[in-house]
PDB file of C-alpha atoms (C1' of nucleotides) in Angstrom:
ATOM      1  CA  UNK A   1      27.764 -39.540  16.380  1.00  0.00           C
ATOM      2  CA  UNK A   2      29.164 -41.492  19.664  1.00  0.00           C
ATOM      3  CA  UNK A   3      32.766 -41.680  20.632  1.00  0.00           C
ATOM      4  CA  UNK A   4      34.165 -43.929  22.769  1.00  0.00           C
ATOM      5  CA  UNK A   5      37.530 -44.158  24.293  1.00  0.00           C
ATOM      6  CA  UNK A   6      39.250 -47.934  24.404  1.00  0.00           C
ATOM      7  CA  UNK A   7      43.117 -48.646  25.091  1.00  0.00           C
ATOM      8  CA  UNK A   8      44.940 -46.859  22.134  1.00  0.00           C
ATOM      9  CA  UNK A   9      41.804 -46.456  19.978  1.00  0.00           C
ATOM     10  CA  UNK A  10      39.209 -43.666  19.466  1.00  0.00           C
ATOM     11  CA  UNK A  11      36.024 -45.160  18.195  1.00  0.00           C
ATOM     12  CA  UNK A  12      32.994 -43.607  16.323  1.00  0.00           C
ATOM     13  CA  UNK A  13      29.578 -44.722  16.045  1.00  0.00           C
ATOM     14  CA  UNK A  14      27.100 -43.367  13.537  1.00  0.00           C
ATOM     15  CA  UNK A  15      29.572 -40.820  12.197  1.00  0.00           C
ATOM     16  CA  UNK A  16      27.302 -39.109  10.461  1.00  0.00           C
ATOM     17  CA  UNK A  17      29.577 -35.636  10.492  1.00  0.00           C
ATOM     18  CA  UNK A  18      32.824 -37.380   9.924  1.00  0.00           C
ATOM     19  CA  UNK A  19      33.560 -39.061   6.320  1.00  0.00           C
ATOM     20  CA  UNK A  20      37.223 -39.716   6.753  1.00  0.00           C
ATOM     21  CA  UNK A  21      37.907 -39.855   3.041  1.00  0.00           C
ATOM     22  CA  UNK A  22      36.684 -36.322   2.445  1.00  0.00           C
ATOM     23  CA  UNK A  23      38.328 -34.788   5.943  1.00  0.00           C
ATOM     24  CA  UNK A  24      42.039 -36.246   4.553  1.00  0.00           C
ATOM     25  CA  UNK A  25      41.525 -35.031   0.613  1.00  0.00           C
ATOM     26  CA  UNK A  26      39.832 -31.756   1.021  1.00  0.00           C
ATOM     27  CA  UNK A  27      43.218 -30.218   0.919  1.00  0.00           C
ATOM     28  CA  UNK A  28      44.184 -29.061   4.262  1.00  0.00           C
ATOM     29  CA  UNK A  29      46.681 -32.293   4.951  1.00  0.00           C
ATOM     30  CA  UNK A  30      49.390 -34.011   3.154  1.00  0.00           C
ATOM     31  CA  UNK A  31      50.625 -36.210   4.974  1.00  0.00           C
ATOM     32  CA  UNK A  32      48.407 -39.131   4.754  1.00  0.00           C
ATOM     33  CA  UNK A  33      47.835 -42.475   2.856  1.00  0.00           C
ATOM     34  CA  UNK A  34      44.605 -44.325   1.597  1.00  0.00           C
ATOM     35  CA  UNK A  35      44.100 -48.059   1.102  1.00  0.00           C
ATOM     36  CA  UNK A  36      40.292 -48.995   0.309  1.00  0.00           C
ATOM     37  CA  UNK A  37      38.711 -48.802   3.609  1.00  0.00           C
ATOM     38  CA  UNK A  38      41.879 -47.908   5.795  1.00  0.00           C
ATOM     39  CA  UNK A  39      44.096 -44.629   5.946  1.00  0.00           C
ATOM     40  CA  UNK A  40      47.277 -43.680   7.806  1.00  0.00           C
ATOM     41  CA  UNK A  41      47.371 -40.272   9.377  1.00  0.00           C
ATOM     42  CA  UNK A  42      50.996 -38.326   9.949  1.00  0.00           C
ATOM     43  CA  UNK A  43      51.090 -35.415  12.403  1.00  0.00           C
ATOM     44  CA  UNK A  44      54.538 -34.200  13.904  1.00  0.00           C
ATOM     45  CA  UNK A  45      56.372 -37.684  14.833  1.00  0.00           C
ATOM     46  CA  UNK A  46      52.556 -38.797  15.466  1.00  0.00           C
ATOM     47  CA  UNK A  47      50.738 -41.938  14.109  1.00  0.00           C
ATOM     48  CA  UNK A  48      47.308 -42.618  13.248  1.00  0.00           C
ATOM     49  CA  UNK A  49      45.435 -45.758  11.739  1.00  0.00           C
ATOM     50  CA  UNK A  50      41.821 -45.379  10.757  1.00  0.00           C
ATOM     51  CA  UNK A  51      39.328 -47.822   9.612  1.00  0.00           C
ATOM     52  CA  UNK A  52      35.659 -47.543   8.839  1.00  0.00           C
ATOM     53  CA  UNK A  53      32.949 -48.920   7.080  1.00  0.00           C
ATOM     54  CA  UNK A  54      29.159 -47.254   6.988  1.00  0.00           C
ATOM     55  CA  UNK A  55      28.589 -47.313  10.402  1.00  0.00           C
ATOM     56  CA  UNK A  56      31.638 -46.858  12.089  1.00  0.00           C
ATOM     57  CA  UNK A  57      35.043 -44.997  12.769  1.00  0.00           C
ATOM     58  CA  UNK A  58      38.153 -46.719  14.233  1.00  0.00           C
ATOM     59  CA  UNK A  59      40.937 -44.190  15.035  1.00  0.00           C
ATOM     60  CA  UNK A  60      44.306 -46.833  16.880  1.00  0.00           C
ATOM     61  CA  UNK A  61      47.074 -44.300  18.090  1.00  0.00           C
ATOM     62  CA  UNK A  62      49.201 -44.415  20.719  1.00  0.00           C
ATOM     63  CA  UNK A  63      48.425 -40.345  21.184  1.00  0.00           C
ATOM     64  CA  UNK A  64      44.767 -40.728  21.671  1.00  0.00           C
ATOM     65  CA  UNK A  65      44.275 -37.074  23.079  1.00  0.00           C
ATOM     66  CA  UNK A  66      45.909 -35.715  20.451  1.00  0.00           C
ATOM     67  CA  UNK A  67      44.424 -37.292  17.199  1.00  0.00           C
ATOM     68  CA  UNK A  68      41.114 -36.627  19.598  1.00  0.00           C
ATOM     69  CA  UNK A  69      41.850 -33.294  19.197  1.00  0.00           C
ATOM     70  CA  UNK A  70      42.939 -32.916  15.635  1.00  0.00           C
ATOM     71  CA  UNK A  71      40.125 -34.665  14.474  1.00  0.00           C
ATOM     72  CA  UNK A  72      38.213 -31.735  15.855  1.00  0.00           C
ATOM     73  CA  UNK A  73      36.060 -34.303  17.829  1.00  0.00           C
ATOM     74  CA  UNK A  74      34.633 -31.870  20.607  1.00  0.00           C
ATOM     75  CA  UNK A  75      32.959 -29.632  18.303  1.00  0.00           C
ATOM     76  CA  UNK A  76      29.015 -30.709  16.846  1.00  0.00           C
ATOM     77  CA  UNK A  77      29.346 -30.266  13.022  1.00  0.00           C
ATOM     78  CA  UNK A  78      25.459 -30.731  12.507  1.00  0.00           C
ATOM     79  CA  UNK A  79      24.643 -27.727  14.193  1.00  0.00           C
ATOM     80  CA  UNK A  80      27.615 -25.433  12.032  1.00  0.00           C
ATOM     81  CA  UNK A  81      26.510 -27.171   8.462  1.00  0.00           C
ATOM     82  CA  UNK A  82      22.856 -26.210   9.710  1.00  0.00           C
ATOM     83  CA  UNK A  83      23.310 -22.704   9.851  1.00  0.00           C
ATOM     84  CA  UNK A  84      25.601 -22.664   6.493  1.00  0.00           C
ATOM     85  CA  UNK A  85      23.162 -24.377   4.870  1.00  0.00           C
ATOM     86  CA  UNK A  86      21.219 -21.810   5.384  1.00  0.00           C
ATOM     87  CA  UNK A  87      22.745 -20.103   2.580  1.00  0.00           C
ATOM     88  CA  UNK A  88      21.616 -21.038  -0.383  1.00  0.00           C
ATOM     89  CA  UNK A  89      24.656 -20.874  -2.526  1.00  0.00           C
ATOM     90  CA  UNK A  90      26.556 -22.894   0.135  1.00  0.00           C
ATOM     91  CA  UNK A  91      23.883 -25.376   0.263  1.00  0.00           C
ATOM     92  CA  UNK A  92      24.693 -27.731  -2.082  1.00  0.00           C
ATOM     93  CA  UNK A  93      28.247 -27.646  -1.081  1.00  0.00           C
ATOM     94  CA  UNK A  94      27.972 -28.227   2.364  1.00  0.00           C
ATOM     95  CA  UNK A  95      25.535 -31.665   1.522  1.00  0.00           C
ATOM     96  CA  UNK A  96      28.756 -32.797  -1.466  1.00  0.00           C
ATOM     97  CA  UNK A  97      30.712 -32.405   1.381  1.00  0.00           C
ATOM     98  CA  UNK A  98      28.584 -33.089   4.871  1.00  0.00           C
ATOM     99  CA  UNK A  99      31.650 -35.304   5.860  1.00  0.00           C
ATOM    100  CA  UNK A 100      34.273 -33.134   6.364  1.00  0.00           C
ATOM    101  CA  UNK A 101      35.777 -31.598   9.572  1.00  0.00           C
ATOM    102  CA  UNK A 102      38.340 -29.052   9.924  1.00  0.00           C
ATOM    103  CA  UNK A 103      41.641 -30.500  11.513  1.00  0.00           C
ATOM    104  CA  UNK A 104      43.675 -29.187  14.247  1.00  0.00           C
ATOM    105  CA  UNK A 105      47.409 -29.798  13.209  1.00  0.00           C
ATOM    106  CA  UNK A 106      50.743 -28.506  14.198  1.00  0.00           C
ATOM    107  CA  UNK A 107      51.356 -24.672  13.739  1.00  0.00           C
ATOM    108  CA  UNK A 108      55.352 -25.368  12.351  1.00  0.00           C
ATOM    109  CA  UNK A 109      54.021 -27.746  10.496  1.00  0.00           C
ATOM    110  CA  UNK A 110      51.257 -25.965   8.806  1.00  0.00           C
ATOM    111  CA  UNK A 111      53.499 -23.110   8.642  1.00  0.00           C
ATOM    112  CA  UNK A 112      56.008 -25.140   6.194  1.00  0.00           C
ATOM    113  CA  UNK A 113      53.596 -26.975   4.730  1.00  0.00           C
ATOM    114  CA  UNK A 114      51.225 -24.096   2.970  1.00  0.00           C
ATOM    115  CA  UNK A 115      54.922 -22.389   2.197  1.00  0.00           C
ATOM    116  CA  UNK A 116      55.210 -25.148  -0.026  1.00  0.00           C
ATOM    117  CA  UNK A 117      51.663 -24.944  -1.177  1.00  0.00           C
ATOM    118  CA  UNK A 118      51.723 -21.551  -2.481  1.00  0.00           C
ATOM    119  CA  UNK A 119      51.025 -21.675  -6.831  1.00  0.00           C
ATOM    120  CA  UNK A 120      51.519 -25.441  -6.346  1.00  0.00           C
ATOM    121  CA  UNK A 121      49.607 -28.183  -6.815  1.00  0.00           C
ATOM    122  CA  UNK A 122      48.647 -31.011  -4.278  1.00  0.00           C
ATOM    123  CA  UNK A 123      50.612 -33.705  -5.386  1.00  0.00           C
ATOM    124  CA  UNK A 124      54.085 -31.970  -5.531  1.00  0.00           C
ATOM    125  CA  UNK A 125      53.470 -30.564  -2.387  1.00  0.00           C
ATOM    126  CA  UNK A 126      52.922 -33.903  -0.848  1.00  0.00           C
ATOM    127  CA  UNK A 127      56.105 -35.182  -2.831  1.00  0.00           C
ATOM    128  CA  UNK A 128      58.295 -32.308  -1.408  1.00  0.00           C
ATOM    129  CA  UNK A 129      57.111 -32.674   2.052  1.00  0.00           C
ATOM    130  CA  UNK A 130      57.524 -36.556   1.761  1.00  0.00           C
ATOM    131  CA  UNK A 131      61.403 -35.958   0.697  1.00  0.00           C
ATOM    132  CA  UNK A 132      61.586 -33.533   3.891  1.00  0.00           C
ATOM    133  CA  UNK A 133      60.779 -35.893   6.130  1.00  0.00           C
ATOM    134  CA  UNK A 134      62.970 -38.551   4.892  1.00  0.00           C
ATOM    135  CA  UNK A 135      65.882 -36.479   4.431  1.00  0.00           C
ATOM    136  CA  UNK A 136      65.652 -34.631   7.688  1.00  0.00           C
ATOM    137  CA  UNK A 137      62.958 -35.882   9.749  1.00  0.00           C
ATOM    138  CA  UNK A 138      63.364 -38.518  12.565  1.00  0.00           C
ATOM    139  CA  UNK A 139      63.346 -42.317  11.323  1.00  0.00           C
ATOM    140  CA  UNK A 140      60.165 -43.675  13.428  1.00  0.00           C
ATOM    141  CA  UNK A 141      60.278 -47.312  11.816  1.00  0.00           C
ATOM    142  CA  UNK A 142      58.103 -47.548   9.112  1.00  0.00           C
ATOM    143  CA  UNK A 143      57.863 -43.959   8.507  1.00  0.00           C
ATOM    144  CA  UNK A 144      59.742 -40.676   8.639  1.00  0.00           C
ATOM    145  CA  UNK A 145      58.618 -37.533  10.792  1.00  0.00           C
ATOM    146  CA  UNK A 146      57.763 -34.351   9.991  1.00  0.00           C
ATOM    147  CA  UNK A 147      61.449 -32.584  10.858  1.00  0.00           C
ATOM    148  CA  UNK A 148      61.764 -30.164  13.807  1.00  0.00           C
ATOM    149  CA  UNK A 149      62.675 -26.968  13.279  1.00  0.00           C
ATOM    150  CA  UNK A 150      65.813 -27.724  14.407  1.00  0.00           C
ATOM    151  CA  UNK A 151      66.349 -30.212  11.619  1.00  0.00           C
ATOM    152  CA  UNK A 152      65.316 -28.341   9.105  1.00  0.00           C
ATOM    153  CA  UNK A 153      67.717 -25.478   9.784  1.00  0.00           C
ATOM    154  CA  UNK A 154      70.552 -28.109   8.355  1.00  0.00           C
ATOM    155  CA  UNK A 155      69.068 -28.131   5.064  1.00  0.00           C
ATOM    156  CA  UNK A 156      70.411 -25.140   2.367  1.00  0.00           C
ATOM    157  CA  UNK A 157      68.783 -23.711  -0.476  1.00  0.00           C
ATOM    158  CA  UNK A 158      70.089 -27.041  -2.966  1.00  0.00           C
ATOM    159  CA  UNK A 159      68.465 -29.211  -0.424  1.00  0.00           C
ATOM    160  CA  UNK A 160      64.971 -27.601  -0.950  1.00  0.00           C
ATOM    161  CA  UNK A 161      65.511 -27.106  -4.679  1.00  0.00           C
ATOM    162  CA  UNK A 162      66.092 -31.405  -4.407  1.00  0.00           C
ATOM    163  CA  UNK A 163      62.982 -31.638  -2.479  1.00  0.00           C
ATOM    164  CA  UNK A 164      60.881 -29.632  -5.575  1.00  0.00           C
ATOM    165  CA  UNK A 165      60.482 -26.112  -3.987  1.00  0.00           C
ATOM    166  CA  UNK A 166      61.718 -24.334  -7.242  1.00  0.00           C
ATOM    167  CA  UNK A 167      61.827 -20.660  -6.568  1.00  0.00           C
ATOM    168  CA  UNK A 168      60.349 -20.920  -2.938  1.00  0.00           C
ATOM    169  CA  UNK A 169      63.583 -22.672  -2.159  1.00  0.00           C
ATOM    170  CA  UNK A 170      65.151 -19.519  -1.200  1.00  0.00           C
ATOM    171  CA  UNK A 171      62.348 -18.462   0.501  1.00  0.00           C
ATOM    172  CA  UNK A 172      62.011 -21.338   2.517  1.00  0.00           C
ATOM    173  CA  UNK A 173      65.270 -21.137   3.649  1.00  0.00           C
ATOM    174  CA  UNK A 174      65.778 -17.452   4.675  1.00  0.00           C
ATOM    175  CA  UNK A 175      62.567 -17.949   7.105  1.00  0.00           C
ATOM    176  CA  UNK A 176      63.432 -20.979   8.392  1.00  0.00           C
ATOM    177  CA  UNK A 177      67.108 -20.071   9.517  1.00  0.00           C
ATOM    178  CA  UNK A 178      65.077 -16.717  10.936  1.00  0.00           C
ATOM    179  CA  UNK A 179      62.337 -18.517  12.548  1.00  0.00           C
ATOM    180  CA  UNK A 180      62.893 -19.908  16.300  1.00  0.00           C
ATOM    181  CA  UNK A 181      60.883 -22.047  18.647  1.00  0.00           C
ATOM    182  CA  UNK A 182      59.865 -19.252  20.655  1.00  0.00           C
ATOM    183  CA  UNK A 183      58.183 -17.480  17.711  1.00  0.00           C
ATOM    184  CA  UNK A 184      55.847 -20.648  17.292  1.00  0.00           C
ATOM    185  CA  UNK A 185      55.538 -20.798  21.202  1.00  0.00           C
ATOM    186  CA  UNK A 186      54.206 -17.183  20.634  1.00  0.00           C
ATOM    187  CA  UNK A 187      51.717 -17.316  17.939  1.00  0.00           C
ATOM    188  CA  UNK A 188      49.448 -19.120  20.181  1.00  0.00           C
ATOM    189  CA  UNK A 189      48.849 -16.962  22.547  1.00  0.00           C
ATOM    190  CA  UNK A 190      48.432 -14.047  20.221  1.00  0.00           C
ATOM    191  CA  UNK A 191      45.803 -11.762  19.143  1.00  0.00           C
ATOM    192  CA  UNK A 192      44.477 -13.464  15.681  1.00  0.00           C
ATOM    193  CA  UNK A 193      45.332 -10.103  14.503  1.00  0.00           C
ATOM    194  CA  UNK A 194      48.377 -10.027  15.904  1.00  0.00           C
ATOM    195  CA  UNK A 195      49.212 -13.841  14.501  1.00  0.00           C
ATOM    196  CA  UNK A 196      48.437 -12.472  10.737  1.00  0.00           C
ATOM    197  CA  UNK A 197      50.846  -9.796  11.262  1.00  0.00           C
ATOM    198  CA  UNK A 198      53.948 -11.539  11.886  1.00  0.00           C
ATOM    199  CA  UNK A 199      52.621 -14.796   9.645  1.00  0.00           C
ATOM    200  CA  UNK A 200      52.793 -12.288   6.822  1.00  0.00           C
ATOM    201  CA  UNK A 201      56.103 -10.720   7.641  1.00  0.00           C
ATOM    202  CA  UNK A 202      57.727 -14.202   7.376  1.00  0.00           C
ATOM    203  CA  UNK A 203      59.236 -14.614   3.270  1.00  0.00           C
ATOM    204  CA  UNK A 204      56.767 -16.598   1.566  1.00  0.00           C
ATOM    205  CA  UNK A 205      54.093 -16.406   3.333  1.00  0.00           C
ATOM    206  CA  UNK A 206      51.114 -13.825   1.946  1.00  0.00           C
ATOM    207  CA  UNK A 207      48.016 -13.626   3.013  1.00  0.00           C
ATOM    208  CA  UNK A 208      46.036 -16.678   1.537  1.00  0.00           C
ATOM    209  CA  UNK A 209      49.080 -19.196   3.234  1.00  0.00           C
ATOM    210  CA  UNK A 210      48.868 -16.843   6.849  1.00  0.00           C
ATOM    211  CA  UNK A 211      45.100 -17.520   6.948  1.00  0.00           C
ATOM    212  CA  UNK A 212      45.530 -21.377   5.905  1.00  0.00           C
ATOM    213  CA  UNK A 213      47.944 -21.586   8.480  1.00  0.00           C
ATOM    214  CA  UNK A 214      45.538 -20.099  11.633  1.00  0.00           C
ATOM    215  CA  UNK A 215      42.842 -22.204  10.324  1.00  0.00           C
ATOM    216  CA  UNK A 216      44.406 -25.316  10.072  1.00  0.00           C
ATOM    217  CA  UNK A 217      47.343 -25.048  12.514  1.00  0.00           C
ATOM    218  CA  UNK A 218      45.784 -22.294  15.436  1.00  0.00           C
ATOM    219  CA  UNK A 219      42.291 -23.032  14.995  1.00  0.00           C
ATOM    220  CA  UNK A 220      41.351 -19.655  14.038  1.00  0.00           C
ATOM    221  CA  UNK A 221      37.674 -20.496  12.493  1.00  0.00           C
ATOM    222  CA  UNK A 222      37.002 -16.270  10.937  1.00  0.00           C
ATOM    223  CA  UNK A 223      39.454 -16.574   7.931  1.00  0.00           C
ATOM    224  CA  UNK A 224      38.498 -17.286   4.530  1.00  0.00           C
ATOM    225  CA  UNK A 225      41.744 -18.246   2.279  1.00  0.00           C
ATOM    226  CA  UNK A 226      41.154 -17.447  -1.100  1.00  0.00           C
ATOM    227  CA  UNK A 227      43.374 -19.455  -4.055  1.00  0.00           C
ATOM    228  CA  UNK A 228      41.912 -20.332  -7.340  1.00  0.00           C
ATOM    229  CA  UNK A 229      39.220 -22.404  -7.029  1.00  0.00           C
ATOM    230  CA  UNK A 230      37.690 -20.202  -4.139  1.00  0.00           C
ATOM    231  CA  UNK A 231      38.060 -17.248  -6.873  1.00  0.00           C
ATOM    232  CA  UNK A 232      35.849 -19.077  -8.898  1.00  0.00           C
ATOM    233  CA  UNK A 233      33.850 -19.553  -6.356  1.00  0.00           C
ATOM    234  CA  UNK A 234      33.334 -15.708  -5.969  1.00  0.00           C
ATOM    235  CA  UNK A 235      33.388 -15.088  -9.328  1.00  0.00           C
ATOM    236  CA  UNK A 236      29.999 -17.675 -10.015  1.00  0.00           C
ATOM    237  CA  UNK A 237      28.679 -16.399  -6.506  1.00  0.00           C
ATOM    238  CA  UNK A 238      28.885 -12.491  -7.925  1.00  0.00           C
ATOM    239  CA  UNK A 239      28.558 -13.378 -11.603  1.00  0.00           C
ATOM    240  CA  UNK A 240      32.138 -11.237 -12.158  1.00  0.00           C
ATOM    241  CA  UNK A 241      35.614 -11.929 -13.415  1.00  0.00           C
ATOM    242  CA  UNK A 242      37.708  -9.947 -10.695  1.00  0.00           C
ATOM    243  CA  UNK A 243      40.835 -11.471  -9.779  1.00  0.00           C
ATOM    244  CA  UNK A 244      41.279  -9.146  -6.525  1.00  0.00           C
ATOM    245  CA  UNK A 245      42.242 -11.551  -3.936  1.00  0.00           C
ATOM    246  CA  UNK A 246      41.931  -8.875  -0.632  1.00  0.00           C
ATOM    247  CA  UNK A 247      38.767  -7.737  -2.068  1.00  0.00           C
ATOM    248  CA  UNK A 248      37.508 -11.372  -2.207  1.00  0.00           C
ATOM    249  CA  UNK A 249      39.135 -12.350   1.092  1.00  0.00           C
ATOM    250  CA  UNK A 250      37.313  -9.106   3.039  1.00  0.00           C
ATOM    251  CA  UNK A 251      33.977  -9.776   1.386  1.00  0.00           C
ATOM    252  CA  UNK A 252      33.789 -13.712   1.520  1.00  0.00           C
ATOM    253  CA  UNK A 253      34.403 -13.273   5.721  1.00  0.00           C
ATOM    254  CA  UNK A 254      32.401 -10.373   6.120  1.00  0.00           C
ATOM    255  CA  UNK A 255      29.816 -12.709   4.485  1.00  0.00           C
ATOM    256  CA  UNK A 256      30.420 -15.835   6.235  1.00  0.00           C
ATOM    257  CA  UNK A 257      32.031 -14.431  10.079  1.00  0.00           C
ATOM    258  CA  UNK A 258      32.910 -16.884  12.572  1.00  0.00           C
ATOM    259  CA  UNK A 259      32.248 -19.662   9.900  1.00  0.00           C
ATOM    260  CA  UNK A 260      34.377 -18.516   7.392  1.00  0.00           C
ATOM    261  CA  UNK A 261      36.606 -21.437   7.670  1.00  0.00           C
ATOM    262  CA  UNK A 262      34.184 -23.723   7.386  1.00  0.00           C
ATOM    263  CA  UNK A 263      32.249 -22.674   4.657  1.00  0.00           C
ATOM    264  CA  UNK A 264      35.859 -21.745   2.889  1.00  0.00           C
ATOM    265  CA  UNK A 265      36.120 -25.693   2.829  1.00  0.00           C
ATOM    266  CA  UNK A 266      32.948 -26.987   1.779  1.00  0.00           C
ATOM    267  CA  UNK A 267      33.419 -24.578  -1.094  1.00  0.00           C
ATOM    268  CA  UNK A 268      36.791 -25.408  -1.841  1.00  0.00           C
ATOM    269  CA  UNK A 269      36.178 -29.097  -2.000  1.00  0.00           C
ATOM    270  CA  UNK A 270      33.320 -29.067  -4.052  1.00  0.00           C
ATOM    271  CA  UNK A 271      34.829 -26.800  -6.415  1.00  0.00           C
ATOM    272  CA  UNK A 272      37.809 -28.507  -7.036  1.00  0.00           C
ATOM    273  CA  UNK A 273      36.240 -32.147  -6.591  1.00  0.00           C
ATOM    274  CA  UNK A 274      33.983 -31.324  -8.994  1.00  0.00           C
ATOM    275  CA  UNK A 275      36.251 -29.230 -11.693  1.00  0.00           C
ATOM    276  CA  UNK A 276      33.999 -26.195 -11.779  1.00  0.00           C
ATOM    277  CA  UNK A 277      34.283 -23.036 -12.755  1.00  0.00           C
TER     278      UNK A 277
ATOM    279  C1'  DG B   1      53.814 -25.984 -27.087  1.00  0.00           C
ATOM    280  C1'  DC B   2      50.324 -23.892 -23.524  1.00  0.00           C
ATOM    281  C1'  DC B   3      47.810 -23.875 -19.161  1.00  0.00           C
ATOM    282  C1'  DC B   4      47.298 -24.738 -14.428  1.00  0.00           C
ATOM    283  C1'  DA B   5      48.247 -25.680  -9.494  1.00  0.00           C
ATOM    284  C1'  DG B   6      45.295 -24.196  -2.099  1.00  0.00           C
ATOM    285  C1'  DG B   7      50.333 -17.298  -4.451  1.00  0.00           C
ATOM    286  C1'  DG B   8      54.001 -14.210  -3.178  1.00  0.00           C
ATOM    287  C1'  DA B   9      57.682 -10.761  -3.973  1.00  0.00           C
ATOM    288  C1'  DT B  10      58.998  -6.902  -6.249  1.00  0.00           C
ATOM    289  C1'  DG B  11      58.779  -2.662  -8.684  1.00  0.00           C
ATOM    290  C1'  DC B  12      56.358   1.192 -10.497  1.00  0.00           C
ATOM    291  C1'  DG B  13      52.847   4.740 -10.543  1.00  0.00           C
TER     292       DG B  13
ATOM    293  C1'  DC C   1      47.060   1.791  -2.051  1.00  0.00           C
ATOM    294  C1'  DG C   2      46.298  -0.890  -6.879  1.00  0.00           C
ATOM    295  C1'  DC C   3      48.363  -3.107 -10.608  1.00  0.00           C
ATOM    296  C1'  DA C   4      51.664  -5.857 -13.749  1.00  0.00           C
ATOM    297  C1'  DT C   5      55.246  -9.071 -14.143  1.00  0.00           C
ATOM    298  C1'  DC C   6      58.091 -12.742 -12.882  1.00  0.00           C
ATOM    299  C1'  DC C   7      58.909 -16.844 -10.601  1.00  0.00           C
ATOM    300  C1'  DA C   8      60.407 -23.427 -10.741  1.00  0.00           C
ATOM    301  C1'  DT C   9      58.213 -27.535 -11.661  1.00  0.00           C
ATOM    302  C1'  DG C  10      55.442 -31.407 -13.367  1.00  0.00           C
ATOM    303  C1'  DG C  11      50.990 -33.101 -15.155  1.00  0.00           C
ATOM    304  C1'  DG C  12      47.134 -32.554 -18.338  1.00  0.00           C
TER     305       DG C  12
END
DNA sequence: GCCCAGGGATGCG
DNA sequence: CGCATCCATGGG
């Protein structure tokens, strides 16, 4: 893989560790939109075009640095799917999905985003983020941003029962009006113990959403979130039925360490992308 | 009509 | 601590 920088575009030869249709639908972004061999990328008020065909990448932005970095484009994925692959179980998975990288997005945005994700499925939670950011998100022209946190404190309880949120509605709203700038601003520089800690003492977020939300919005790489299809996963991988999340959580990222997060996608998206069980 | 979706809060022992 | 139950909503 070589990446070279040219005036508002990011491009990628031989991209043989980035498949850009399995890095935007392997669940850990919703804001995004595919058209054959062309997607648009939504990040904050942020803007990203990408083309490809078999042997190349074409990110246009005007925030090259920043889709550089939520791309995850510093980091060698042929050496981490090397030693994953290394486990036989997570073999296969890792070749289904050799393509995929772990993004770097917005903490406040992840935050809100796997809020809405909990017991929900991927289409609604695109649809209510979608109505969000039109209702109170900043008009950028031919799209809406993701709303500050500032914005969103304007919308009530209705307003998030309009945008689909059924009974997180409430939820959503008591942490929000609770939640400042300054407590985002904090996160960052916290202990990844210490970021789980207050993640879970916000309403509506448990333990599966805080460890979505360091992965894909701090780029904490040890947590393994477990939903359903990663239960399955553990329940095929241990030939049980348990439905113990914690259990499965401690066990999966004793197993997998500083990869967790990693191999937590691969098996995740061949799971799901493959309906098994 | 039932089951499921990137689960979490609450109550009870 | 573990465990059961309830929770909006739309698609299959």
């Amino acid at each position: 893989m070589k990446i070279d920088f040219k005036q508002n575009k990011i491009e990628i030869t031989n991209p043989q560790d980035f498949d850009v249709l399995q890095t935007l639908s392997c669940g850990q972004i919703f804001r995004y939109t595919i058209d054959g061999n062309s997607a648009v990328v939504y990040s904050q008020n942020r803007k990203a075009i990408l083309t490809w065909d078999n042997d190349k990448i074409e990110i246009e932005t005007k925030d090259i640095n920043y889709f550089y970095n939520f791309f995850d484009l510093s980091t060698d994925y042929s050496k981490i799917k090397a030693q994953l692959k290394k486990d036989k179980f997570l073999s296969k998975a890792v070749d289904y999905g050799s393509g995929i990288r772990i993004i770097n997005n917005d903490t406040y945005e992840m935050l809100i985003s796997f809020m809405i994700s909990a017991n929900n499925n991927i289409g609604r939670i695109k649809k209510s983020i979608e109505y969000l950011c039109s209702r109170f998100g900043d008009n950028c022209g031919n799209y809406y941003a993701f709303p500050t946190l500032s914005q969103l404190k304007r919308a009530s309880v209705q307003d998030f029962r309009t945008a689909g949120l059924g009974y997180r509605a409430e939820q959503m709203f008591e942490t929000v009006q609770r939640l400042t700038e300054q407590d985002i601003e904090n996160l960052k520089s916290m202990s990844s113990d210490e970021q789980f800690k207050f993640l879970v003492s916000l309403k509506g977020v448990g333990e599966k959403v805080a460890n979505c939300i360091m992965l894909f919005g701090l780029g904490v790489k040890n947590v393994f979130p477990v939903d359903t299809w990663i239960n399955k996963v553990y329940n095929r991988l241990t030939n049980t039925t348990t439905t113990d999340r914690k259990k499965i959580t401690r066990e999966l990222t004793a197993r997998y360490g500083k990869l967790s997060g990693y191999a937590q996608q691969y098996f995740f998206y061949y799971f799901r992308d493959n309906k098994l069980n």
